[in-house]
């Protein structure tokens, strides 16, 4: 079974530690592996580790500047980070 398939299965089981170990190994062997970068970004998003997620998405966009999923996910994260609920500031 391929490492990426094993990483996806671990991700589906919410076993992020195992999935990350496999993905890091894949990315260390091939820094241009978009599928691995995208899955690693998804794990970072689930952990609300926005900077790591954005780093992986930006790496994907360096490889393929028109990658639709990376572009839309990056926009979504940027919207999350700039959200402000002004009602919380007013008594």
Short mmCIF file of the N, C-alpha and C atoms (twelve columns), coordinates in Angstrom:
data_MODEL
# 
_entry.id   MODEL 
# 
loop_
_atom_site.group_PDB 
_atom_site.id 
_atom_site.type_symbol 
_atom_site.label_atom_id 
_atom_site.label_alt_id 
_atom_site.label_comp_id 
_atom_site.label_asym_id 
_atom_site.label_seq_id 
_atom_site.Cartn_x 
_atom_site.Cartn_y 
_atom_site.Cartn_z 
_atom_site.pdbx_PDB_model_num 
ATOM 1   N N  . UNK A 1  0.844   -1.182 0.000   1 
ATOM 2   C CA . UNK A 1  0.000   0.000  0.000   1 
ATOM 3   C C  . UNK A 1  0.888   1.242  0.000   1 
ATOM 4   N N  . UNK A 2  0.500   2.256  -0.747  1 
ATOM 5   C CA . UNK A 2  1.336   3.450  -0.852  1 
ATOM 6   C C  . UNK A 2  1.245   4.293  0.429   1 
ATOM 7   N N  . UNK A 3  2.273   5.089  0.642   1 
ATOM 8   C CA . UNK A 3  2.319   5.919  1.841   1 
ATOM 9   C C  . UNK A 3  1.191   6.951  1.845   1 
ATOM 10  N N  . UNK A 4  0.887   7.528  0.693   1 
ATOM 11  C CA . UNK A 4  -0.163  8.549  0.651   1 
ATOM 12  C C  . UNK A 4  -1.517  7.928  0.989   1 
ATOM 13  N N  . UNK A 5  -1.744  6.715  0.529   1 
ATOM 14  C CA . UNK A 5  -2.996  6.032  0.850   1 
ATOM 15  C C  . UNK A 5  -3.069  5.749  2.346   1 
ATOM 16  N N  . UNK A 6  -1.971  5.304  2.926   1 
ATOM 17  C CA . UNK A 6  -1.919  5.070  4.374   1 
ATOM 18  C C  . UNK A 6  -2.154  6.370  5.149   1 
ATOM 19  N N  . UNK A 7  -1.571  7.470  4.660   1 
ATOM 20  C CA . UNK A 7  -1.747  8.765  5.318   1 
ATOM 21  C C  . UNK A 7  -3.210  9.205  5.252   1 
ATOM 22  N N  . UNK A 8  -3.865  8.982  4.108   1 
ATOM 23  C CA . UNK A 8  -5.284  9.335  3.975   1 
ATOM 24  C C  . UNK A 8  -6.149  8.497  4.909   1 
ATOM 25  N N  . UNK A 9  -5.835  7.214  4.999   1 
ATOM 26  C CA . UNK A 9  -6.604  6.345  5.894   1 
ATOM 27  C C  . UNK A 9  -6.435  6.766  7.351   1 
ATOM 28  N N  . UNK A 10 -5.219  7.119  7.738   1 
ATOM 29  C CA . UNK A 10 -4.980  7.596  9.098   1 
ATOM 30  C C  . UNK A 10 -5.733  8.908  9.336   1 
ATOM 31  N N  . UNK A 11 -5.729  9.781  8.349   1 
ATOM 32  C CA . UNK A 11 -6.471  11.043 8.443   1 
ATOM 33  C C  . UNK A 11 -7.963  10.769 8.636   1 
ATOM 34  N N  . UNK A 12 -8.509  9.850  7.868   1 
ATOM 35  C CA . UNK A 12 -9.932  9.510  7.961   1 
ATOM 36  C C  . UNK A 12 -10.295 8.946  9.334   1 
ATOM 37  N N  . UNK A 13 -9.332  8.312  10.001  1 
ATOM 38  C CA . UNK A 13 -9.538  7.772  11.355  1 
ATOM 39  C C  . UNK A 13 -9.238  8.815  12.428  1 
ATOM 40  N N  . UNK A 14 -8.911  10.034 11.998  1 
ATOM 41  C CA . UNK A 14 -8.498  11.122 12.904  1 
ATOM 42  C C  . UNK A 14 -7.215  10.787 13.647  1 
ATOM 43  N N  . UNK A 15 -6.389  9.948  13.058  1 
ATOM 44  C CA . UNK A 15 -5.073  9.623  13.607  1 
ATOM 45  C C  . UNK A 15 -4.059  10.562 12.943  1 
ATOM 46  N N  . UNK A 16 -4.097  11.816 13.388  1 
ATOM 47  C CA . UNK A 16 -3.294  12.847 12.737  1 
ATOM 48  C C  . UNK A 16 -1.797  12.658 12.947  1 
ATOM 49  N N  . UNK A 17 -1.419  12.105 14.083  1 
ATOM 50  C CA . UNK A 17 0.003   11.891 14.368  1 
ATOM 51  C C  . UNK A 17 0.615   10.946 13.331  1 
ATOM 52  N N  . UNK A 18 -0.025  9.825  13.093  1 
ATOM 53  C CA . UNK A 18 0.467   8.860  12.106  1 
ATOM 54  C C  . UNK A 18 0.446   9.464  10.708  1 
ATOM 55  N N  . UNK A 19 -0.646  10.136 10.401  1 
ATOM 56  C CA . UNK A 19 -0.777  10.749 9.082   1 
ATOM 57  C C  . UNK A 19 0.331   11.778 8.854   1 
ATOM 58  N N  . UNK A 20 0.599   12.609 9.850   1 
ATOM 59  C CA . UNK A 20 1.658   13.620 9.720   1 
ATOM 60  C C  . UNK A 20 3.031   12.994 9.526   1 
ATOM 61  N N  . UNK A 21 3.304   11.924 10.258  1 
ATOM 62  C CA . UNK A 21 4.593   11.246 10.104  1 
ATOM 63  C C  . UNK A 21 4.777   10.746 8.669   1 
ATOM 64  N N  . UNK A 22 3.733   10.129 8.136   1 
ATOM 65  C CA . UNK A 22 3.796   9.621  6.764   1 
ATOM 66  C C  . UNK A 22 3.914   10.768 5.751   1 
ATOM 67  N N  . UNK A 23 3.140   11.817 5.962   1 
ATOM 68  C CA . UNK A 23 3.173   12.947 5.032   1 
ATOM 69  C C  . UNK A 23 4.522   13.662 5.053   1 
ATOM 70  N N  . UNK A 24 5.078   13.835 6.244   1 
ATOM 71  C CA . UNK A 24 6.401   14.468 6.341   1 
ATOM 72  C C  . UNK A 24 7.445   13.652 5.588   1 
ATOM 73  N N  . UNK A 25 7.357   12.341 5.697   1 
ATOM 74  C CA . UNK A 25 8.288   11.471 4.986   1 
ATOM 75  C C  . UNK A 25 8.123   11.626 3.469   1 
ATOM 76  N N  . UNK A 26 6.876   11.643 3.019   1 
ATOM 77  C CA . UNK A 26 6.607   11.812 1.589   1 
ATOM 78  C C  . UNK A 26 7.141   13.150 1.094   1 
ATOM 79  N N  . UNK A 27 6.868   14.216 1.848   1 
ATOM 80  C CA . UNK A 27 7.281   15.565 1.435   1 
ATOM 81  C C  . UNK A 27 8.796   15.709 1.489   1 
ATOM 82  N N  . UNK A 28 9.439   15.067 2.460   1 
ATOM 83  C CA . UNK A 28 10.904  15.107 2.514   1 
ATOM 84  C C  . UNK A 28 11.529  14.422 1.297   1 
ATOM 85  N N  . UNK A 29 10.867  13.394 0.794   1 
ATOM 86  C CA . UNK A 29 11.362  12.695 -0.391  1 
ATOM 87  C C  . UNK A 29 11.043  13.458 -1.674  1 
ATOM 88  N N  . UNK A 30 9.899   14.154 -1.691  1 
ATOM 89  C CA . UNK A 30 9.461   14.865 -2.891  1 
ATOM 90  C C  . UNK A 30 8.753   16.141 -2.461  1 
ATOM 91  N N  . UNK A 31 9.479   17.243 -2.487  1 
ATOM 92  C CA . UNK A 31 8.962   18.532 -2.033  1 
ATOM 93  C C  . UNK A 31 7.868   19.085 -2.940  1 
ATOM 94  N N  . UNK A 32 7.600   18.419 -4.064  1 
ATOM 95  C CA . UNK A 32 6.597   18.875 -5.024  1 
ATOM 96  C C  . UNK A 32 5.344   18.006 -4.999  1 
ATOM 97  N N  . UNK A 33 5.149   17.222 -3.960  1 
ATOM 98  C CA . UNK A 33 4.016   16.299 -3.866  1 
ATOM 99  C C  . UNK A 33 2.791   17.082 -3.378  1 
ATOM 100 N N  . UNK A 34 2.005   17.575 -4.324  1 
ATOM 101 C CA . UNK A 34 0.869   18.441 -4.013  1 
ATOM 102 C C  . UNK A 34 -0.155  17.741 -3.134  1 
ATOM 103 N N  . UNK A 35 -0.446  16.499 -3.422  1 
ATOM 104 C CA . UNK A 35 -1.458  15.764 -2.652  1 
ATOM 105 C C  . UNK A 35 -1.066  15.655 -1.177  1 
ATOM 106 N N  . UNK A 36 0.212   15.402 -0.926  1 
ATOM 107 C CA . UNK A 36 0.692   15.296 0.457   1 
ATOM 108 C C  . UNK A 36 0.646   16.655 1.152   1 
ATOM 109 N N  . UNK A 37 1.029   17.705 0.439   1 
ATOM 110 C CA . UNK A 37 0.982   19.051 1.007   1 
ATOM 111 C C  . UNK A 37 -0.453  19.459 1.337   1 
ATOM 112 N N  . UNK A 38 -1.377  19.109 0.462   1 
ATOM 113 C CA . UNK A 38 -2.778  19.455 0.670   1 
ATOM 114 C C  . UNK A 38 -3.359  18.716 1.877   1 
ATOM 115 N N  . UNK A 39 -3.016  17.456 2.018   1 
ATOM 116 C CA . UNK A 39 -3.507  16.686 3.164   1 
ATOM 117 C C  . UNK A 39 -2.884  17.197 4.464   1 
ATOM 118 N N  . UNK A 40 -1.601  17.541 4.416   1 
ATOM 119 C CA . UNK A 40 -0.944  18.085 5.614   1 
ATOM 120 C C  . UNK A 40 -1.576  19.428 5.997   1 
ATOM 121 N N  . UNK A 41 -1.945  20.209 4.992   1 
ATOM 122 C CA . UNK A 41 -2.641  21.467 5.250   1 
ATOM 123 C C  . UNK A 41 -3.994  21.219 5.909   1 
ATOM 124 N N  . UNK A 42 -4.684  20.182 5.482   1 
ATOM 125 C CA . UNK A 42 -5.985  19.850 6.081   1 
ATOM 126 C C  . UNK A 42 -5.845  19.480 7.550   1 
ATOM 127 N N  . UNK A 43 -4.786  18.770 7.877   1 
ATOM 128 C CA . UNK A 43 -4.539  18.411 9.275   1 
ATOM 129 C C  . UNK A 43 -4.279  19.676 10.097  1 
ATOM 130 N N  . UNK A 44 -3.473  20.567 9.557   1 
ATOM 131 C CA . UNK A 44 -3.182  21.826 10.260  1 
ATOM 132 C C  . UNK A 44 -4.465  22.633 10.467  1 
ATOM 133 N N  . UNK A 45 -5.343  22.621 9.467   1 
ATOM 134 C CA . UNK A 45 -6.619  23.330 9.607   1 
ATOM 135 C C  . UNK A 45 -7.465  22.731 10.716  1 
ATOM 136 N N  . UNK A 46 -7.530  21.415 10.769  1 
ATOM 137 C CA . UNK A 46 -8.327  20.754 11.816  1 
ATOM 138 C C  . UNK A 46 -7.791  21.089 13.204  1 
ATOM 139 N N  . UNK A 47 -6.474  21.290 13.289  1 
ATOM 140 C CA . UNK A 47 -5.854  21.654 14.562  1 
ATOM 141 C C  . UNK A 47 -5.864  23.164 14.791  1 
ATOM 142 N N  . UNK A 48 -6.435  23.908 13.841  1 
ATOM 143 C CA . UNK A 48 -6.464  25.367 13.848  1 
ATOM 144 C C  . UNK A 48 -5.067  25.961 13.908  1 
ATOM 145 N N  . UNK A 49 -4.142  25.286 13.265  1 
ATOM 146 C CA . UNK A 49 -2.767  25.773 13.136  1 
ATOM 147 C C  . UNK A 49 -2.674  26.463 11.771  1 
ATOM 148 N N  . UNK A 50 -3.191  27.684 11.736  1 
ATOM 149 C CA . UNK A 50 -3.382  28.390 10.471  1 
ATOM 150 C C  . UNK A 50 -2.085  28.689 9.744   1 
ATOM 151 N N  . UNK A 51 -1.018  28.997 10.469  1 
ATOM 152 C CA . UNK A 51 0.240   29.343 9.796   1 
ATOM 153 C C  . UNK A 51 0.822   28.145 9.038   1 
ATOM 154 N N  . UNK A 52 0.777   26.966 9.647   1 
ATOM 155 C CA . UNK A 52 1.265   25.773 8.949   1 
ATOM 156 C C  . UNK A 52 0.393   25.446 7.741   1 
ATOM 157 N N  . UNK A 53 -0.920  25.609 7.907   1 
ATOM 158 C CA . UNK A 53 -1.835  25.353 6.787   1 
ATOM 159 C C  . UNK A 53 -1.538  26.304 5.635   1 
ATOM 160 N N  . UNK A 54 -1.365  27.575 5.951   1 
ATOM 161 C CA . UNK A 54 -1.064  28.561 4.905   1 
ATOM 162 C C  . UNK A 54 0.289   28.313 4.251   1 
ATOM 163 N N  . UNK A 55 1.267   27.884 5.037   1 
ATOM 164 C CA . UNK A 55 2.586   27.581 4.466   1 
ATOM 165 C C  . UNK A 55 2.484   26.463 3.429   1 
ATOM 166 N N  . UNK A 56 1.745   25.410 3.757   1 
ATOM 167 C CA . UNK A 56 1.582   24.301 2.806   1 
ATOM 168 C C  . UNK A 56 0.792   24.742 1.578   1 
ATOM 169 N N  . UNK A 57 -0.244  25.543 1.783   1 
ATOM 170 C CA . UNK A 57 -1.034  26.027 0.650   1 
ATOM 171 C C  . UNK A 57 -0.203  26.938 -0.247  1 
ATOM 172 N N  . UNK A 58 0.604   27.790 0.359   1 
ATOM 173 C CA . UNK A 58 1.479   28.662 -0.442  1 
ATOM 174 C C  . UNK A 58 2.507   27.846 -1.224  1 
ATOM 175 N N  . UNK A 59 2.997   26.783 -0.637  1 
ATOM 176 C CA . UNK A 59 3.938   25.904 -1.350  1 
ATOM 177 C C  . UNK A 59 3.250   25.272 -2.560  1 
ATOM 178 N N  . UNK A 60 2.014   24.835 -2.383  1 
ATOM 179 C CA . UNK A 60 1.258   24.273 -3.507  1 
ATOM 180 C C  . UNK A 60 1.099   25.316 -4.601  1 
ATOM 181 N N  . UNK A 61 0.790   26.542 -4.206  1 
ATOM 182 C CA . UNK A 61 0.578   27.598 -5.193  1 
ATOM 183 C C  . UNK A 61 1.877   28.012 -5.880  1 
ATOM 184 N N  . UNK A 62 3.011   27.782 -5.242  1 
ATOM 185 C CA . UNK A 62 4.294   27.994 -5.925  1 
ATOM 186 C C  . UNK A 62 4.487   26.959 -7.026  1 
ATOM 187 N N  . UNK A 63 4.018   25.755 -6.768  1 
ATOM 188 C CA . UNK A 63 4.151   24.663 -7.737  1 
ATOM 189 C C  . UNK A 63 3.131   24.829 -8.860  1 
ATOM 190 N N  . UNK A 64 1.890   25.110 -8.477  1 
ATOM 191 C CA . UNK A 64 0.786   25.247 -9.435  1 
ATOM 192 C C  . UNK A 64 -0.057  26.444 -9.008  1 
ATOM 193 N N  . UNK A 65 0.186   27.592 -9.616  1 
ATOM 194 C CA . UNK A 65 -0.465  28.822 -9.172  1 
ATOM 195 C C  . UNK A 65 -1.978  28.831 -9.388  1 
ATOM 196 N N  . UNK A 66 -2.502  27.896 -10.165 1 
ATOM 197 C CA . UNK A 66 -3.937  27.837 -10.437 1 
ATOM 198 C C  . UNK A 66 -4.620  26.649 -9.762  1 
ATOM 199 N N  . UNK A 67 -3.998  26.077 -8.755  1 
ATOM 200 C CA . UNK A 67 -4.584  24.937 -8.046  1 
ATOM 201 C C  . UNK A 67 -5.830  25.432 -7.303  1 
ATOM 202 N N  . UNK A 68 -7.004  25.016 -7.774  1 
ATOM 203 C CA . UNK A 68 -8.278  25.556 -7.296  1 
ATOM 204 C C  . UNK A 68 -8.497  25.296 -5.812  1 
ATOM 205 N N  . UNK A 69 -8.276  24.083 -5.372  1 
ATOM 206 C CA . UNK A 69 -8.533  23.756 -3.964  1 
ATOM 207 C C  . UNK A 69 -7.609  24.559 -3.044  1 
ATOM 208 N N  . UNK A 70 -6.344  24.697 -3.423  1 
ATOM 209 C CA . UNK A 70 -5.409  25.475 -2.602  1 
ATOM 210 C C  . UNK A 70 -5.822  26.948 -2.562  1 
ATOM 211 N N  . UNK A 71 -6.229  27.474 -3.702  1 
ATOM 212 C CA . UNK A 71 -6.648  28.881 -3.748  1 
ATOM 213 C C  . UNK A 71 -7.885  29.126 -2.886  1 
ATOM 214 N N  . UNK A 72 -8.889  28.288 -3.040  1 
ATOM 215 C CA . UNK A 72 -10.127 28.504 -2.277  1 
ATOM 216 C C  . UNK A 72 -9.910  28.275 -0.780  1 
ATOM 217 N N  . UNK A 73 -9.100  27.309 -0.436  1 
ATOM 218 C CA . UNK A 73 -8.833  27.055 0.980   1 
ATOM 219 C C  . UNK A 73 -8.049  28.207 1.595   1 
ATOM 220 N N  . UNK A 74 -7.105  28.740 0.847   1 
ATOM 221 C CA . UNK A 74 -6.324  29.881 1.344   1 
ATOM 222 C C  . UNK A 74 -7.231  31.082 1.583   1 
ATOM 223 N N  . UNK A 75 -8.136  31.349 0.648   1 
ATOM 224 C CA . UNK A 75 -9.073  32.459 0.811   1 
ATOM 225 C C  . UNK A 75 -9.944  32.237 2.049   1 
ATOM 226 N N  . UNK A 76 -10.424 31.010 2.242   1 
ATOM 227 C CA . UNK A 76 -11.256 30.697 3.396   1 
ATOM 228 C C  . UNK A 76 -10.501 30.958 4.706   1 
ATOM 229 N N  . UNK A 77 -9.256  30.512 4.774   1 
ATOM 230 C CA . UNK A 77 -8.453  30.723 5.991   1 
ATOM 231 C C  . UNK A 77 -8.223  32.206 6.233   1 
ATOM 232 N N  . UNK A 78 -7.935  32.935 5.177   1 
ATOM 233 C CA . UNK A 78 -7.714  34.376 5.333   1 
ATOM 234 C C  . UNK A 78 -8.986  35.058 5.836   1 
ATOM 235 N N  . UNK A 79 -10.154 34.614 5.385   1 
ATOM 236 C CA . UNK A 79 -11.423 35.159 5.869   1 
ATOM 237 C C  . UNK A 79 -11.616 34.832 7.354   1 
ATOM 238 N N  . UNK A 80 -11.267 33.642 7.750   1 
ATOM 239 C CA . UNK A 80 -11.370 33.253 9.160   1 
ATOM 240 C C  . UNK A 80 -10.465 34.139 10.010  1 
ATOM 241 N N  . UNK A 81 -9.258  34.370 9.546   1 
ATOM 242 C CA . UNK A 81 -8.288  35.137 10.333  1 
ATOM 243 C C  . UNK A 81 -8.639  36.614 10.423  1 
ATOM 244 N N  . UNK A 82 -9.333  37.149 9.438   1 
ATOM 245 C CA . UNK A 82 -9.661  38.577 9.497   1 
ATOM 246 C C  . UNK A 82 -11.043 38.860 10.078  1 
ATOM 247 N N  . UNK A 83 -11.788 37.809 10.453  1 
ATOM 248 C CA . UNK A 83 -13.121 37.993 11.021  1 
ATOM 249 C C  . UNK A 83 -13.033 38.709 12.358  1 
ATOM 250 N N  . UNK A 84 -13.890 39.687 12.515  1 
ATOM 251 C CA . UNK A 84 -14.008 40.387 13.793  1 
ATOM 252 C C  . UNK A 84 -15.484 40.544 14.120  1 
ATOM 253 N N  . UNK A 85 -15.826 40.225 15.306  1 
ATOM 254 C CA . UNK A 85 -17.193 40.410 15.771  1 
ATOM 255 C C  . UNK A 85 -17.214 41.693 16.581  1 
ATOM 256 N N  . UNK A 86 -17.583 42.778 15.933  1 
ATOM 257 C CA . UNK A 86 -17.545 44.083 16.598  1 
ATOM 258 C C  . UNK A 86 -18.544 44.182 17.741  1 
ATOM 259 N N  . UNK A 87 -19.571 43.349 17.761  1 
ATOM 260 C CA . UNK A 87 -20.528 43.373 18.862  1 
ATOM 261 C C  . UNK A 87 -19.878 42.997 20.190  1 
ATOM 262 N N  . UNK A 88 -18.803 42.225 20.121  1 
ATOM 263 C CA . UNK A 88 -18.120 41.849 21.356  1 
ATOM 264 C C  . UNK A 88 -17.387 43.023 21.984  1 
ATOM 265 N N  . UNK A 89 -17.071 44.046 21.187  1 
ATOM 266 C CA . UNK A 89 -16.309 45.181 21.703  1 
ATOM 267 C C  . UNK A 89 -17.197 46.256 22.302  1 
ATOM 268 N N  . UNK A 90 -18.490 46.256 21.991  1 
ATOM 269 C CA . UNK A 90 -19.394 47.303 22.466  1 
ATOM 270 C C  . UNK A 90 -20.248 46.798 23.618  1 
ATOM 271 N N  . UNK A 91 -20.245 47.543 24.720  1 
ATOM 272 C CA . UNK A 91 -21.066 47.092 25.868  1 
ATOM 273 C C  . UNK A 91 -22.541 47.296 25.619  1 
# 
